[in-house]
Amino acid sequence: MLVLPGGNLGVENLNKNQLLKSKLVEFAKDNKIIVAICIAPQILGQLNLLDNKKQLLNYPGTDMGLNNSKIDLKKKSSCWW
């Protein structure tokens, strides 16, 4: 399991880590659990790891970077906060 902590500065730093990004892609490919807290789902969205996912929970106003995902951020059934 990989857990990505939230917080603007933390996510900014995580997003610069190429090793972490490659591990996230690897975990997603192997269907391993990835937990992204607060604003951290942005990283998953930027890596297109949210494609074909039906549900997402993220903090209000933290949907930047999720535009590449196939989750309809306007539907409550797809995105709850």
mmCIF file of C-alpha atoms in Angstrom, residues 4-73:
data_model
loop_
_atom_site.group_PDB
_atom_site.id
_atom_site.type_symbol
_atom_site.label_atom_id
_atom_site.label_comp_id
_atom_site.label_asym_id
_atom_site.label_seq_id
_atom_site.Cartn_x
_atom_site.Cartn_y
_atom_site.Cartn_z
ATOM 1 C CA LEU A 4 0.108 9.978 -0.205
ATOM 2 C CA PRO A 5 -0.352 12.590 2.516
ATOM 3 C CA GLY A 6 -2.226 15.791 1.781
ATOM 4 C CA GLY A 7 -1.380 19.436 2.176
ATOM 5 C CA ASN A 8 -0.346 21.865 -0.529
ATOM 6 C CA LEU A 9 3.379 21.893 0.206
ATOM 7 C CA GLY A 10 3.540 18.148 0.759
ATOM 8 C CA VAL A 11 1.801 17.378 -2.520
ATOM 9 C CA GLU A 12 3.968 19.906 -4.325
ATOM 10 C CA ASN A 13 7.045 18.072 -3.067
ATOM 11 C CA LEU A 14 5.619 14.619 -3.807
ATOM 12 C CA ASN A 15 4.799 15.711 -7.340
ATOM 13 C CA LYS A 16 8.486 16.458 -7.961
ATOM 14 C CA ASN A 17 9.546 12.942 -6.985
ATOM 15 C CA GLN A 18 9.972 10.848 -10.143
ATOM 16 C CA LEU A 19 10.676 7.649 -8.180
ATOM 17 C CA LEU A 20 7.367 8.037 -6.368
ATOM 18 C CA LYS A 21 5.539 8.636 -9.648
ATOM 19 C CA SER A 22 7.010 5.486 -11.185
ATOM 20 C CA LYS A 23 6.019 3.495 -8.067
ATOM 21 C CA LEU A 24 2.480 4.871 -8.293
ATOM 22 C CA VAL A 25 2.208 3.736 -11.909
ATOM 23 C CA GLU A 26 3.617 0.330 -10.940
ATOM 24 C CA PHE A 27 1.190 -0.031 -8.020
ATOM 25 C CA ALA A 28 -1.760 0.945 -10.204
ATOM 26 C CA LYS A 29 -0.727 -1.524 -12.911
ATOM 27 C CA ASP A 30 -0.504 -4.293 -10.290
ATOM 28 C CA ASN A 31 -3.875 -3.265 -8.745
ATOM 29 C CA LYS A 32 -2.253 -2.512 -5.414
ATOM 30 C CA ILE A 33 -3.859 -0.103 -2.982
ATOM 31 C CA ILE A 34 -3.027 3.593 -3.290
ATOM 32 C CA VAL A 35 -4.448 6.051 -0.777
ATOM 33 C CA ALA A 36 -4.324 9.754 -1.630
ATOM 34 C CA ILE A 37 -5.415 12.163 1.105
ATOM 35 C CA CYS A 38 -6.869 15.656 0.686
ATOM 36 C CA ILE A 39 -5.201 17.298 -2.327
ATOM 37 C CA ALA A 40 -3.007 14.293 -3.214
ATOM 38 C CA PRO A 41 -5.480 12.814 -5.775
ATOM 39 C CA GLN A 42 -4.150 15.525 -8.095
ATOM 40 C CA ILE A 43 -0.977 13.493 -8.507
ATOM 41 C CA LEU A 44 -2.992 10.430 -9.501
ATOM 42 C CA GLY A 45 -5.032 12.503 -11.946
ATOM 43 C CA GLN A 46 -1.934 13.945 -13.575
ATOM 44 C CA LEU A 47 -0.609 10.420 -14.067
ATOM 45 C CA ASN A 48 -3.972 9.328 -15.558
ATOM 46 C CA LEU A 49 -4.334 6.746 -12.804
ATOM 47 C CA LEU A 50 -7.937 7.765 -12.185
ATOM 48 C CA ASP A 51 -9.107 6.760 -15.635
ATOM 49 C CA ASN A 52 -12.082 4.409 -15.494
ATOM 50 C CA LYS A 53 -12.415 4.839 -11.734
ATOM 51 C CA LYS A 54 -15.976 5.355 -10.582
ATOM 52 C CA GLN A 55 -15.458 7.122 -7.277
ATOM 53 C CA LEU A 56 -13.158 9.719 -5.847
ATOM 54 C CA LEU A 57 -13.099 11.453 -2.516
ATOM 55 C CA ASN A 58 -11.123 14.679 -2.330
ATOM 56 C CA TYR A 59 -11.148 17.903 -0.364
ATOM 57 C CA PRO A 60 -13.334 20.701 -1.811
ATOM 58 C CA GLY A 61 -11.496 22.927 -4.272
ATOM 59 C CA THR A 62 -8.672 20.448 -4.832
ATOM 60 C CA ASP A 63 -9.770 19.204 -8.221
ATOM 61 C CA MET A 64 -6.938 20.924 -10.111
ATOM 62 C CA GLY A 65 -4.994 18.269 -11.935
ATOM 63 C CA LEU A 66 -7.964 15.929 -12.072
ATOM 64 C CA ASN A 67 -9.125 17.179 -15.469
ATOM 65 C CA ASN A 68 -7.291 14.328 -17.182
ATOM 66 C CA SER A 69 -9.221 11.737 -15.206
ATOM 67 C CA LYS A 70 -12.362 10.201 -16.618
ATOM 68 C CA ILE A 71 -14.247 10.889 -13.392
ATOM 69 C CA ASP A 72 -17.105 13.325 -13.903
ATOM 70 C CA LEU A 73 -16.314 15.820 -11.161
#
